[in-house]
Amino acid sequence: PMVFSYNMVPLMQNWRPVDVLILDEAHYLKSADAKRTQAIFGPKCDGVGGLIERAERVILLSGTPMPNHPAELWPMLRACAPETILSAKTGKPWSYWQFVKGYCRTRNNGFGDQIVGGKNLEQLKAALQPFMLRRLQKEVMPELPPIRFAELFVEAKFEFESFDMY
């Protein structure tokens, strides 16, 4: 077994084939334009030319697979499970913007479309169900105490130095 950080992956052009590639904190691979995402999933996030092409199996691990919106799943699905995002018309995997149209709410902010949330989430959940294992913290770590909130008051004294800029 070998362990590498995501920062090392773009430097590994001559990677040898592996049986299993485990990618922890896979939510770091949410941007299709990021160098590390392209190094792992390929330039088009289709698995071709990326590190996953040299692995017999790929396991993605994340506690937060889509921290902001469903479109953050697209690079992972396009590369590792394209059958979950097939177009009914063409039989080919959806492009990024087709995925966004299917599962994200957008609004035009004057510069272009901005993703502001999700939609059709039950349909997406059903598509992910065969291979996405989701657990709640209380199921995997029942020994943790509940989160507590408390107010903490502190005194602070600020001192400013004046200085002449000219």
PDB file of C-alpha atoms in Angstrom, residues 6 9 23-32 34-41 45 52 60 65 71-76 80:
ATOM      1  CA  TYR A   6      -3.861  15.046  -3.518  1.00  0.00           C
ATOM      2  CA  VAL A   9      -1.195  13.297  -7.832  1.00  0.00           C
ATOM      3  CA  LEU A  23      -9.682   8.503  -2.443  1.00  0.00           C
ATOM      4  CA  ASP A  24     -10.394   9.908   1.008  1.00  0.00           C
ATOM      5  CA  GLU A  25     -11.958  13.345   1.387  1.00  0.00           C
ATOM      6  CA  ALA A  26     -13.323  12.950  -2.156  1.00  0.00           C
ATOM      7  CA  HIS A  27     -15.238  16.225  -1.846  1.00  0.00           C
ATOM      8  CA  TYR A  28     -11.885  17.856  -2.700  1.00  0.00           C
ATOM      9  CA  LEU A  29     -12.571  16.571  -6.225  1.00  0.00           C
ATOM     10  CA  LYS A  30     -15.740  18.614  -6.726  1.00  0.00           C
ATOM     11  CA  SER A  31     -14.403  21.132  -9.243  1.00  0.00           C
ATOM     12  CA  ALA A  32     -14.007  19.755 -12.770  1.00  0.00           C
ATOM     13  CA  ALA A  34      -9.187  21.893 -10.724  1.00  0.00           C
ATOM     14  CA  LYS A  35      -5.830  20.330 -11.637  1.00  0.00           C
ATOM     15  CA  ARG A  36      -6.095  17.673  -8.933  1.00  0.00           C
ATOM     16  CA  THR A  37      -9.587  16.646 -10.129  1.00  0.00           C
ATOM     17  CA  GLN A  38      -8.375  16.392 -13.720  1.00  0.00           C
ATOM     18  CA  ALA A  39      -5.265  14.460 -12.651  1.00  0.00           C
ATOM     19  CA  ILE A  40      -7.464  11.884 -10.941  1.00  0.00           C
ATOM     20  CA  PHE A  41     -10.559  11.795 -13.194  1.00  0.00           C
ATOM     21  CA  CYS A  45     -13.707  13.964 -15.898  1.00  0.00           C
ATOM     22  CA  ILE A  52      -8.538   6.206 -11.945  1.00  0.00           C
ATOM     23  CA  LEU A  60     -14.488   7.489  -2.946  1.00  0.00           C
ATOM     24  CA  PRO A  65     -19.834  14.714  -0.722  1.00  0.00           C
ATOM     25  CA  ALA A  71     -23.361  19.826  -9.104  1.00  0.00           C
ATOM     26  CA  GLU A  72     -20.348  19.105  -6.905  1.00  0.00           C
ATOM     27  CA  LEU A  73     -21.098  15.417  -7.430  1.00  0.00           C
ATOM     28  CA  TRP A  74     -20.830  15.628 -11.230  1.00  0.00           C
ATOM     29  CA  PRO A  75     -17.043  15.023 -11.602  1.00  0.00           C
ATOM     30  CA  MET A  76     -17.242  11.953  -9.352  1.00  0.00           C
ATOM     31  CA  CYS A  80     -16.749   6.685 -11.622  1.00  0.00           C
TER      32      CYS A  80
END
